XYZ file of C-alpha atoms in Angstrom:
755
model
C 0.000 0.000 0.000
C 1.172 3.545 -0.656
C -0.219 7.052 -0.270
C 0.028 9.221 -3.383
C 0.747 13.001 -3.309
C -3.000 13.724 -3.202
C -3.434 11.601 -0.090
C -5.197 8.703 -1.817
C -4.382 5.191 -0.612
C -3.458 2.711 -3.347
C -3.332 -1.022 -2.578
C -1.420 -3.415 -4.839
C -1.916 -7.185 -4.515
C -0.739 -10.236 -6.372
C -3.490 -12.033 -8.303
C -2.535 -15.105 -6.281
C -2.400 -13.388 -2.899
C -3.254 -15.453 0.183
C -6.824 -14.101 0.424
C -7.776 -14.176 -3.264
C -10.717 -16.277 -4.453
C -9.310 -18.204 -7.437
C -11.757 -19.621 -9.965
C -9.956 -22.071 -12.277
C -6.901 -19.808 -12.579
C -9.002 -17.422 -14.697
C -10.953 -15.207 -12.322
C -9.419 -13.706 -9.176
C -11.372 -11.762 -6.583
C -9.935 -10.010 -3.529
C -12.131 -8.401 -0.860
C -10.710 -5.872 1.628
C -12.336 -4.416 4.732
C -10.954 -0.915 5.266
C -11.395 0.836 8.580
C -11.129 4.616 8.285
C -10.269 6.592 11.380
C -9.200 10.060 12.391
C -12.525 11.951 12.447
C -13.135 12.731 16.108
C -16.786 13.647 15.515
C -17.871 10.178 14.394
C -16.897 6.624 15.118
C -14.419 4.812 12.897
C -16.039 3.777 9.616
C -15.730 0.359 7.998
C -15.864 0.010 4.220
C -15.690 -3.118 2.123
C -14.047 -2.908 -1.284
C -13.621 -5.687 -3.808
C -11.690 -6.071 -7.023
C -12.174 -8.834 -9.605
C -9.536 -9.452 -12.261
C -9.754 -11.717 -15.285
C -6.454 -13.192 -16.368
C -6.204 -16.051 -18.854
C -3.051 -15.190 -20.768
C -0.782 -17.146 -18.429
C 2.805 -17.765 -19.435
C 4.405 -21.055 -18.465
C 6.334 -19.098 -15.883
C 5.341 -15.767 -14.327
C 7.790 -13.797 -12.197
C 6.880 -10.638 -10.307
C 9.288 -8.298 -8.482
C 7.200 -5.965 -6.356
C 8.204 -3.363 -3.767
C 8.920 -5.772 -0.939
C 8.387 -9.275 -2.292
C 9.259 -11.529 -5.188
C 6.926 -14.171 -6.637
C 7.386 -17.069 -9.045
C 4.440 -18.954 -10.530
C 5.195 -22.135 -12.486
C 2.758 -24.058 -14.664
C 2.932 -27.856 -14.538
C 0.939 -30.414 -16.462
C 2.576 -33.299 -14.642
C -0.079 -33.843 -12.033
C -3.254 -33.480 -14.138
C -5.329 -32.227 -11.250
C -3.896 -34.628 -8.664
C -2.060 -31.980 -6.612
C -3.425 -31.614 -3.083
C -3.426 -28.453 -0.975
C -0.354 -27.926 1.177
C -0.278 -29.459 4.642
C -4.058 -29.476 5.039
C -4.471 -32.312 2.545
C -5.497 -35.583 4.136
C -6.210 -37.306 0.854
C -3.254 -39.569 0.110
C -4.380 -40.430 -3.407
C -2.613 -37.458 -5.001
C 0.721 -35.694 -4.758
C 1.380 -33.375 -1.880
C 4.223 -30.966 -1.160
C 6.688 -32.321 1.403
C 9.957 -30.404 1.109
C 11.448 -27.259 -0.379
C 15.117 -27.128 -1.409
C 16.637 -23.628 -1.307
C 19.843 -22.866 -3.219
C 21.620 -20.054 -1.353
C 23.538 -20.943 -3.578
C 24.374 -23.929 -1.320
C 21.529 -26.373 -0.828
C 19.321 -26.001 2.232
C 16.377 -28.349 2.679
C 13.274 -27.361 4.682
C 10.077 -29.165 5.472
C 7.177 -27.252 3.962
C 5.881 -26.264 7.410
C 9.315 -24.958 8.358
C 9.484 -22.887 5.153
C 6.086 -21.378 5.890
C 7.122 -20.494 9.433
C 10.175 -18.791 7.942
C 7.851 -16.465 6.007
C 7.664 -18.143 2.607
C 4.296 -18.623 0.913
C 4.019 -21.927 -0.961
C 0.686 -22.648 -2.620
C -0.680 -24.499 -5.587
C -3.700 -24.857 -7.790
C -4.386 -27.860 -10.026
C -2.182 -26.309 -12.729
C 0.278 -23.909 -11.027
C 2.761 -23.728 -8.187
C 3.290 -20.320 -6.543
C 6.282 -19.392 -4.396
C 6.450 -15.987 -2.702
C 9.278 -14.545 -0.624
C 10.320 -11.276 0.925
C 13.344 -9.659 -0.700
C 15.237 -9.813 2.596
C 14.610 -13.502 3.344
C 17.704 -15.375 4.609
C 17.664 -17.814 1.694
C 17.983 -15.048 -0.922
C 21.415 -13.979 -2.101
C 23.016 -11.246 -4.208
C 24.345 -12.131 -7.652
C 25.840 -9.777 -10.204
C 24.331 -10.328 -13.647
C 25.937 -8.384 -16.482
C 27.175 -5.819 -13.961
C 23.755 -5.423 -12.278
C 23.248 -6.520 -8.673
C 20.194 -8.752 -8.313
C 18.471 -10.510 -5.423
C 18.062 -14.164 -6.339
C 15.812 -16.882 -4.896
C 16.135 -20.401 -6.365
C 14.110 -23.359 -5.137
C 13.014 -26.857 -6.003
C 9.716 -28.055 -4.500
C 9.382 -31.788 -3.824
C 6.011 -33.542 -4.369
C 5.443 -37.078 -3.152
C 2.866 -39.823 -3.109
C 3.252 -43.502 -2.512
C 6.240 -44.871 -4.485
C 6.497 -41.648 -6.488
C 8.298 -38.333 -6.177
C 8.757 -35.370 -8.503
C 10.108 -31.804 -8.302
C 9.202 -28.416 -9.729
C 11.897 -25.735 -9.896
C 10.959 -22.102 -9.192
C 13.233 -19.067 -9.230
C 12.990 -15.294 -9.075
C 15.587 -12.557 -9.493
C 15.004 -8.843 -8.882
C 17.273 -5.908 -9.635
C 18.127 -3.665 -6.706
C 20.176 -0.856 -8.225
C 19.874 2.210 -10.409
C 21.836 5.408 -10.825
C 20.893 7.537 -7.789
C 21.362 10.989 -9.367
C 19.554 10.527 -12.678
C 17.007 7.785 -13.239
C 18.827 5.363 -15.500
C 17.662 1.826 -14.803
C 19.716 -1.075 -16.119
C 18.247 -4.583 -16.328
C 20.052 -7.559 -17.898
C 18.525 -8.499 -21.231
C 18.748 -12.152 -20.228
C 18.729 -12.868 -16.500
C 21.040 -15.857 -16.150
C 19.650 -17.261 -12.852
C 16.259 -17.597 -14.600
C 17.480 -19.163 -17.845
C 18.289 -22.846 -18.227
C 19.359 -22.963 -21.894
C 21.762 -21.045 -24.099
C 19.077 -20.120 -26.639
C 16.855 -17.471 -25.003
C 14.886 -15.170 -27.288
C 13.326 -11.858 -26.193
C 9.766 -11.488 -27.544
C 8.283 -8.362 -25.913
C 9.355 -5.365 -23.832
C 6.860 -3.017 -22.177
C 7.420 0.053 -19.993
C 4.820 1.450 -17.628
C 4.195 3.663 -14.625
C 2.372 2.619 -11.437
C 1.623 -0.807 -12.904
C 0.052 0.492 -16.166
C 1.657 -0.107 -19.555
C 2.520 2.921 -21.686
C 2.248 3.040 -25.451
C 5.278 4.110 -27.537
C 3.584 7.478 -28.128
C 3.096 8.042 -24.406
C 6.720 7.081 -23.709
C 7.964 9.609 -26.257
C 5.606 12.358 -25.034
C 6.876 12.008 -21.489
C 10.519 12.143 -22.538
C 11.271 8.580 -21.440
C 13.701 6.454 -23.409
C 14.135 2.682 -23.608
C 17.146 1.050 -25.230
C 17.773 -2.655 -25.834
C 21.440 -3.630 -26.267
C 23.112 -7.015 -26.481
C 23.504 -7.085 -22.703
C 20.983 -4.719 -21.141
C 17.575 -3.148 -21.302
C 18.059 0.497 -20.289
C 15.232 2.769 -19.169
C 15.987 6.483 -18.864
C 13.511 8.790 -17.105
C 14.320 12.509 -16.771
C 14.098 13.888 -13.235
C 10.813 15.801 -13.028
C 9.115 13.897 -15.857
C 5.361 13.260 -15.913
C 4.404 10.301 -13.743
C 6.485 11.247 -10.705
C 6.433 14.002 -8.107
C 8.763 16.188 -6.076
C 8.746 16.376 -2.290
C 10.616 18.768 -0.021
C 12.040 16.206 2.404
C 14.671 17.160 4.930
C 17.543 17.584 4.485
C 17.097 17.763 0.693
C 14.495 17.679 -2.040
C 13.478 14.319 -3.560
C 11.781 13.054 -6.711
C 9.707 9.843 -6.664
C 8.428 7.736 -9.546
C 7.433 4.075 -9.897
C 8.356 2.621 -13.288
C 7.358 -0.849 -14.437
C 9.282 -3.041 -16.843
C 7.664 -6.148 -18.373
C 9.539 -8.722 -20.458
C 8.455 -11.839 -22.304
C 11.022 -14.382 -23.500
C 11.204 -17.996 -24.643
C 13.959 -20.597 -24.470
C 15.107 -23.260 -26.917
C 12.471 -25.275 -28.730
C 10.148 -25.850 -25.769
C 8.023 -22.780 -26.593
C 7.589 -22.341 -22.844
C 7.407 -18.578 -22.268
C 8.490 -16.565 -19.239
C 6.782 -13.305 -18.342
C 8.918 -11.128 -16.062
C 7.408 -8.022 -14.463
C 9.202 -5.527 -12.202
C 7.519 -2.762 -10.184
C 10.410 -0.622 -9.009
C 9.607 2.484 -6.909
C 12.470 4.962 -7.106
C 13.078 7.948 -4.862
C 16.188 9.974 -5.575
C 17.610 13.058 -3.909
C 17.685 15.985 -6.303
C 21.179 17.531 -6.486
C 21.183 21.233 -5.654
C 23.644 24.065 -5.268
C 23.535 25.604 -1.799
C 25.240 28.949 -1.169
C 26.616 28.925 2.396
C 28.628 32.102 1.972
C 28.944 34.427 4.971
C 30.090 37.739 3.539
C 32.062 38.881 6.582
C 34.252 35.755 6.305
C 35.249 36.927 2.799
C 35.014 33.420 1.346
C 32.489 31.967 -1.085
C 31.276 28.657 0.362
C 29.358 26.294 -1.929
C 27.755 22.908 -1.247
C 26.760 20.718 -4.204
C 24.826 17.461 -3.958
C 23.751 14.942 -3.029
C 25.203 12.474 -5.522
C 25.672 8.750 -5.804
C 28.874 7.010 -4.852
C 30.116 6.719 -8.454
C 30.003 10.466 -9.202
C 33.337 12.291 -9.348
C 34.213 15.965 -9.834
C 36.287 16.329 -13.007
C 36.784 20.085 -13.290
C 35.340 23.523 -12.610
C 34.966 26.050 -15.412
C 35.410 29.745 -14.552
C 35.034 32.687 -16.974
C 38.806 32.898 -17.335
C 39.625 29.188 -17.598
C 39.165 25.597 -16.476
C 40.696 24.094 -13.330
C 40.793 20.442 -12.369
C 39.779 19.400 -8.853
C 43.469 18.966 -7.964
C 44.322 22.415 -9.357
C 41.538 23.950 -7.261
C 42.996 22.511 -4.075
C 46.495 23.686 -5.002
C 45.004 27.142 -5.424
C 43.475 26.971 -1.935
C 39.831 26.398 -2.908
C 39.533 23.486 -0.435
C 37.466 21.107 -2.562
C 36.248 18.268 -0.321
C 33.926 15.261 -0.420
C 31.514 14.593 2.439
C 29.358 11.531 3.148
C 25.815 11.321 4.459
C 25.353 9.708 7.867
C 24.740 6.259 6.325
C 27.464 6.622 3.697
C 25.124 6.143 0.720
C 25.317 9.710 -0.635
C 28.072 12.237 -0.986
C 28.341 16.012 -1.242
C 30.965 18.372 -2.594
C 32.055 21.594 -0.916
C 34.182 24.396 -2.314
C 35.633 27.559 -0.755
C 36.905 30.444 -2.891
C 38.394 33.511 -1.118
C 37.083 36.897 -2.191
C 40.697 37.873 -2.824
C 41.228 35.324 -5.612
C 41.485 36.867 -9.082
C 38.701 34.591 -10.328
C 36.251 36.505 -8.114
C 34.698 39.446 -9.945
C 33.616 42.790 -8.475
C 34.970 46.111 -7.262
C 37.212 44.356 -4.752
C 35.762 45.945 -1.638
C 32.001 45.765 -1.248
C 30.393 43.575 -3.968
C 31.831 40.216 -5.058
C 30.542 37.694 -7.620
C 31.634 34.246 -8.729
C 30.465 32.267 -11.767
C 31.466 28.621 -12.215
C 30.289 25.362 -13.781
C 30.974 22.021 -12.124
C 31.854 19.224 -14.540
C 31.021 15.802 -13.118
C 31.298 12.228 -14.331
C 29.088 9.271 -13.382
C 30.176 5.713 -14.082
C 26.873 4.778 -15.752
C 25.267 8.077 -16.732
C 28.384 9.704 -18.172
C 29.267 13.422 -17.914
C 26.876 16.089 -16.609
C 27.224 19.581 -15.100
C 25.810 22.164 -12.680
C 26.248 25.944 -12.927
C 26.464 28.285 -9.928
C 26.225 32.090 -9.900
C 27.054 33.578 -6.504
C 27.151 37.125 -5.217
C 28.099 38.594 -1.834
C 28.154 42.122 -0.450
C 30.421 43.526 2.269
C 29.535 46.658 4.223
C 31.879 48.316 6.777
C 33.414 45.125 8.175
C 36.654 45.548 10.122
C 36.995 42.151 11.839
C 35.369 38.792 12.275
C 35.990 35.850 14.627
C 39.586 35.390 13.391
C 40.983 38.373 11.458
C 41.314 42.138 11.131
C 40.504 43.535 7.663
C 42.219 46.804 6.816
C 40.976 48.718 3.769
C 42.695 51.997 2.845
C 41.442 54.299 0.091
C 44.075 56.424 -1.625
C 43.692 60.212 -1.318
C 45.309 63.098 -3.157
C 48.770 61.789 -2.250
C 48.062 58.515 -4.002
C 50.023 55.519 -2.721
C 53.068 57.544 -1.657
C 53.253 56.446 1.965
C 54.594 53.647 4.153
C 52.296 51.401 6.170
C 53.102 50.316 9.723
C 51.172 47.497 11.368
C 51.829 47.692 15.068
C 55.502 48.578 15.222
C 56.578 46.878 11.997
C 56.745 48.311 8.504
C 54.684 46.456 5.918
C 57.595 44.931 3.974
C 57.064 42.780 0.837
C 57.451 39.602 2.916
C 54.982 40.829 5.541
C 52.590 42.001 2.811
C 52.590 38.497 1.340
C 52.040 37.007 4.799
C 49.034 39.289 5.400
C 47.619 38.799 1.887
C 48.009 42.463 0.877
C 46.107 43.464 -2.290
C 46.225 46.703 -4.334
C 44.187 47.855 -7.365
C 45.233 51.474 -7.971
C 42.550 53.106 -5.804
C 42.660 50.974 -2.644
C 44.852 48.530 -0.808
C 43.858 45.949 1.770
C 45.488 43.550 4.247
C 44.141 40.714 6.406
C 45.781 40.352 9.837
C 44.961 37.377 12.113
C 44.145 38.058 15.773
C 47.134 35.971 16.829
C 49.636 37.879 14.667
C 52.605 39.372 16.563
C 51.598 42.882 15.441
C 48.333 42.592 17.398
C 48.291 43.535 21.108
C 45.862 42.445 23.820
C 44.261 44.834 26.265
C 41.761 44.658 29.113
C 38.424 46.473 28.744
C 36.397 45.989 31.924
C 36.191 42.239 32.481
C 36.944 41.235 28.893
C 40.082 40.936 26.787
C 40.157 42.664 23.411
C 42.551 42.604 20.445
C 43.889 45.834 18.983
C 45.718 46.504 15.736
C 47.472 49.884 15.349
C 47.846 51.099 11.755
C 50.061 54.045 10.806
C 50.492 55.651 7.376
C 53.802 57.549 7.214
C 55.510 59.798 4.643
C 58.710 57.897 3.682
C 60.682 61.130 2.987
C 59.819 63.177 6.054
C 58.771 60.485 8.489
C 55.632 62.484 9.293
C 52.456 60.530 10.055
C 49.907 61.006 7.313
C 47.265 59.029 9.201
C 47.113 56.689 12.164
C 44.181 54.729 13.569
C 43.455 51.584 15.598
C 40.984 48.729 15.150
C 39.789 47.020 18.335
C 37.713 43.846 18.331
C 36.437 41.390 20.906
C 38.842 38.511 21.575
C 36.730 35.628 20.275
C 38.936 32.732 21.342
C 37.654 30.798 24.363
C 39.949 31.489 27.312
C 38.435 28.975 29.722
C 36.647 25.691 28.995
C 34.907 23.570 31.655
C 34.380 19.948 30.601
C 31.754 17.606 32.088
C 34.403 15.208 33.420
C 35.893 17.935 35.641
C 38.774 18.863 33.334
C 39.449 22.606 33.044
C 41.570 24.340 30.403
C 42.492 27.995 30.346
C 44.622 30.298 28.208
C 46.526 33.246 29.673
C 47.572 35.957 27.217
C 50.214 38.622 27.634
C 48.535 42.017 27.696
C 49.973 45.365 26.725
C 49.926 46.667 30.323
C 52.441 44.001 31.464
C 55.173 44.110 28.808
C 57.767 42.334 30.959
C 55.604 39.299 31.635
C 57.000 35.882 30.718
C 53.973 33.549 30.180
C 56.176 30.502 30.732
C 56.668 31.509 34.386
C 52.970 31.524 35.195
C 51.657 28.916 37.614
C 48.351 27.930 39.104
C 47.625 28.293 42.828
C 49.897 25.294 43.323
C 53.390 26.449 42.201
C 54.049 22.969 40.829
C 51.251 23.360 38.248
C 52.748 25.188 35.291
C 51.501 25.628 31.738
C 51.154 22.663 29.409
C 52.385 24.938 26.589
C 53.687 28.499 26.424
C 55.420 30.994 24.155
C 56.201 34.716 24.413
C 52.478 35.642 24.173
C 50.387 32.727 25.521
C 50.317 30.123 28.291
C 47.977 27.113 28.115
C 46.960 25.249 31.292
C 45.166 21.922 31.783
C 44.077 20.768 35.252
C 41.191 19.045 37.036
C 38.597 20.225 39.531
C 40.344 18.507 42.444
C 43.952 19.443 41.652
C 46.346 22.400 41.720
C 44.588 24.103 44.649
C 41.179 24.576 43.043
C 38.569 25.801 45.527
C 34.989 24.502 45.510
C 31.826 26.114 46.790
C 28.161 25.095 46.509
C 25.666 27.861 45.688
C 22.106 26.501 45.766
C 22.221 23.705 43.155
C 25.442 24.937 41.587
C 28.996 23.810 42.305
C 31.404 26.740 41.904
C 35.027 25.914 41.063
C 37.410 28.838 41.468
C 41.084 29.115 40.640
C 43.662 31.905 40.518
C 46.708 32.124 38.262
C 49.676 33.673 40.024
C 52.122 36.225 38.597
C 49.655 37.465 35.992
C 48.031 40.818 36.658
C 45.190 42.365 34.660
C 44.372 45.827 35.976
C 46.316 44.989 39.162
C 44.275 41.829 39.888
C 44.940 38.139 39.525
C 43.419 36.222 36.611
C 40.432 34.280 37.936
C 39.271 31.026 36.387
C 35.695 30.083 37.328
C 33.618 27.056 36.335
C 29.996 26.373 37.241
C 28.548 22.861 37.435
C 24.865 22.193 38.077
C 24.651 19.632 40.891
C 20.953 18.774 40.785
C 18.906 19.485 37.708
C 16.208 18.000 35.540
C 16.498 17.813 31.781
C 13.478 17.373 29.533
C 14.119 14.805 26.811
C 11.988 14.272 23.733
C 11.881 11.221 21.542
C 9.883 10.048 18.562
C 8.217 6.667 18.765
C 7.171 4.473 15.903
C 4.458 1.876 16.234
C 5.623 -1.691 15.921
C 5.077 -3.169 12.505
C 4.255 -6.587 13.923
C 0.894 -7.324 15.482
C -0.557 -7.582 18.045
C 0.570 -4.349 19.614
C 0.406 -4.171 23.416
C -1.112 -0.990 24.799
C 0.143 0.453 28.090
C -2.361 -0.230 30.874
C -2.786 -0.842 34.601
C -4.202 -3.953 36.200
C -3.717 -6.752 38.703
C -1.614 -9.837 38.165
C -0.974 -12.774 40.454
C 2.415 -12.765 42.161
C 3.802 -15.588 44.348
C 6.789 -15.419 46.719
C 8.385 -18.658 47.945
C 11.314 -19.675 50.131
C 13.625 -22.263 48.540
C 15.409 -25.009 50.448
C 18.776 -24.056 48.925
C 20.325 -21.982 46.159
C 19.348 -24.493 43.471
C 15.733 -23.310 43.762
C 14.597 -26.825 42.882
C 12.445 -27.343 46.007
C 10.544 -24.963 48.291
C 9.203 -24.891 51.856
C 5.547 -25.795 52.216
C 2.996 -24.098 54.499
C 3.327 -26.846 57.104
C 7.074 -26.147 57.431
C 6.503 -22.802 59.153
C 7.604 -21.363 61.483
C 11.233 -22.022 60.586
C 14.189 -21.808 62.935
C 17.360 -20.336 61.461
C 20.698 -19.190 62.828
C 21.829 -15.599 62.415
C 23.575 -14.933 59.109
C 22.141 -18.134 57.649
C 21.078 -17.474 54.032
C 17.448 -17.525 52.919
C 16.694 -18.070 49.239
C 13.587 -16.247 47.993
C 11.896 -16.516 44.614
C 9.175 -14.174 43.297
C 7.174 -15.413 40.306
C 4.674 -13.776 37.974
C 1.935 -16.403 37.667
C -0.309 -17.560 34.787
C 1.134 -15.312 32.047
C 2.683 -16.951 28.974
C 4.024 -13.855 27.224
C 7.857 -14.149 27.072
C 8.171 -10.400 26.454
C 6.823 -9.528 29.926
C 9.475 -8.956 32.570
C 9.016 -8.994 36.363
C 11.019 -6.321 38.207
C 11.328 -6.085 42.004
C 10.989 -2.447 42.970
C 10.802 -2.440 46.807
C 11.199 -5.323 49.260
C 11.527 -5.081 53.045
C 11.298 -7.083 56.261
C 9.138 -6.430 59.377
C 8.709 -8.143 62.733
C 4.937 -8.492 62.437
C 2.886 -9.937 59.617
C 1.550 -6.450 58.920
C 3.761 -5.142 56.127
C 3.150 -1.529 57.214
C 4.323 -2.047 60.796
C 7.513 -0.825 62.398
C 10.352 -1.566 62.833
C 11.111 -2.163 59.157
C 14.333 -2.867 57.274
C 14.633 -2.193 53.524
C 16.199 -4.997 51.518
C 15.617 -3.753 47.933
C 15.066 -0.082 47.114
C 13.991 0.941 43.602
C 15.262 -2.340 42.218
C 18.697 -2.007 43.864
C 20.229 -3.357 47.038
C 20.092 -1.206 50.200
C 23.416 0.670 50.145
C 23.602 0.884 53.977
C 22.808 -2.781 54.561
C 25.914 -4.451 56.062
C 24.845 -7.760 54.485
C 23.359 -6.757 51.178
C 20.883 -8.792 49.156
C 22.460 -11.074 46.536
C 20.521 -11.513 43.272
C 20.612 -14.910 41.542
C 20.240 -15.495 37.814
C 17.294 -17.478 36.474
C 17.697 -19.996 33.662
C 15.267 -22.118 31.682
C 14.744 -25.557 33.233
C 11.995 -28.153 33.706
C 10.062 -25.766 35.996
C 10.977 -22.349 34.593
C 9.737 -21.696 31.074
C 10.072 -17.900 31.041
C 13.073 -16.661 33.092
C 11.873 -13.063 32.785
C 8.828 -14.011 34.928
C 11.050 -14.936 37.909
C 13.329 -13.013 40.269
C 15.555 -14.713 42.846
C 17.512 -13.187 45.704
C 19.364 -14.233 48.825
C 18.940 -12.607 52.268
C 20.912 -13.464 55.414
C 18.866 -13.717 58.617
C 19.253 -10.877 61.114
C 17.733 -9.545 64.333
C 15.864 -6.307 64.942
C 17.283 -4.228 67.812
C 14.898 -2.375 70.131
C 15.859 -0.659 73.391
C 19.141 -2.605 73.307
C 17.228 -5.899 73.632
C 17.594 -8.466 70.911
C 14.307 -9.643 69.458
C 13.971 -13.207 68.194
C 14.257 -13.437 64.441
C 11.126 -14.302 62.564
C 10.882 -15.611 59.025
C 7.587 -15.054 57.254
C 6.442 -16.673 54.021
C 3.094 -16.130 52.394
C 1.478 -15.634 49.013
C 1.729 -11.930 48.325
C -0.906 -9.986 46.429
C 0.825 -7.066 44.814
C -0.475 -4.139 42.842
C 1.362 -4.148 39.527
C 1.382 -2.129 36.389
C 2.643 -2.906 32.889
C 4.531 -0.422 30.790
C 5.125 -0.873 27.085
C 8.543 0.473 26.206
C 8.984 1.456 22.560
C 12.372 -0.073 21.991
C 13.608 -2.533 19.440
C 12.665 -5.472 21.667
C 9.182 -4.255 22.548
C 9.679 -5.329 26.180
C 6.909 -5.116 28.750
C 7.976 -4.609 32.359
C 5.939 -5.677 35.360
C 6.961 -3.883 38.572
C 6.086 -5.154 42.041
C 4.876 -2.117 43.955
C 4.897 -1.364 47.701
C 4.704 -4.895 49.096
C 7.585 -7.324 49.276
């Protein structure tokens, strides 16, 4: 069943489905009862729909490859109406199916009942044998036929009656691959696992959509193409063609279409025909160009994809020339491949700096980039995508990593020297800072960590400052000087969940004589992990190097001081906050189980029994007439709690709270907790010992049993020792079942309040 883009439900069924009424292999009727729900104003509505199909043009062999199953139907005249129905036949006069031999490709023999339990459908009429299998059944295997991967199922069904035995072979093979970027579907012209002679002859080829054949005129009008070569039948469907639809799925757009390919061939001189029909729904991601450029970073960032695994970038064409992928990386364009989370698709990314000569524009505010990606696919051949990008910069002086200096020439032109910090912009330094000049402007890019940048304290934050001076080279007079100051974006302190703390100390302008390598933490033995003339990097833990701890409400405050480093005449403080007690809201998406029945969460009463075993083998138990028992102190008692009457192996019994009292009243005092929230009592000097439960002659479902060991003890009251008492009784416990939506679909039964 599928839902089309208009919301209509479409049900596809084999003519020989399990519920079809078959009249002499000519008339097939299937009746469905559909329950419609979702309207809260009225009760769910039940509709009955029926479809009758007339099909008399049977081939000797019919093979169907549908969305999730494969079916082979073989005609046999051997039995002349003597075939009996599978398993249910009690008439021994005719043949009946006894075994199925699977070739995987090794032989594996199954009784017919075993094959049916494994999910295979094996049925027959007086003239045909039908075998149906899921495409993921264990006895299927992958075989490459003329370069196309196919799922293959090969069987031989054994029929027996007294003193006689015969076999009918049945096989199916379904293609599982196509080009995932353009819809080019390859199918072997002759599918070797289905052919037994070397003289096959192709008689007919039909193409259709959604199970309906298309005429040659319709195929041409839609832009489809079908080609028959010596090895393959090739169907080409343009992305976006009539018959399919687009859908904006996250994280990319997809196109879906369901082509059908129908073949008819014959072999040798037997004139026994094979009709082969494939319904192959295809959903492909539509490759797109995504512009991820952030103008202030001064780099064009492009993402292209998704593509299939066999697509490779050959070159990129720019207005001024063509560069290979390798040439682009040499030029610094950082061409990379990325995989989707499951590895089935890949994307291409490209980064082109605004400063590259391939980027068009005025060089300062508006930038544009035109390029065409040339790609090659192993099956589809070459194809291309064109990108036209534009970015605009307005009054940007710095970002998270760099200073950007832009100087416009005045009446003096370019007749001046440039000083960055205290250094003259020499040719080597200009190359290092990517200096550019176009006759009216010049620009440089200076990283925050460059030696010409100084650090200063502004309030409680550290900022980076770059001093720029324009000087007359003849007179030495300053034509212009200015400074750019930006927030220091690097993280100085990081607090990790495992208690590790890292911090960076920087040398500021106000302490020019500081040597970062001499800095220490509160403990003089804790020095920097790394240091140079401008930075010191420390790594320590929350319980080392003299770190102080303080609890403020639900927050743990960790405080540390670095010695010898003064910012505005104060020590550098490193502070981390950890939330001690907090509640996090988690969300998750559940999916209903595909298998039925589905257990709904509910509350109710179940019968629970608690018994005292004679020893740790739990093979025999004390009876009512054995009580009261006399035991020595510290002598072990072996208890078993059992969930009675249920036969569901997916239900699990969990002990939540168990305790001991002096009196039979479970609410009386004194009381000693043995199990708390499913765990042993942490303050119990002789803690409960849990014992594993295994399947044996008495225990069928281990999850319905819990066993634990308790050592006898005395209650103390007013310094007088009270005699120990051991109680054993059938316990009625309030229980609830919870259905947990995990991959095992486990139900948990918890014993509440009474032990």
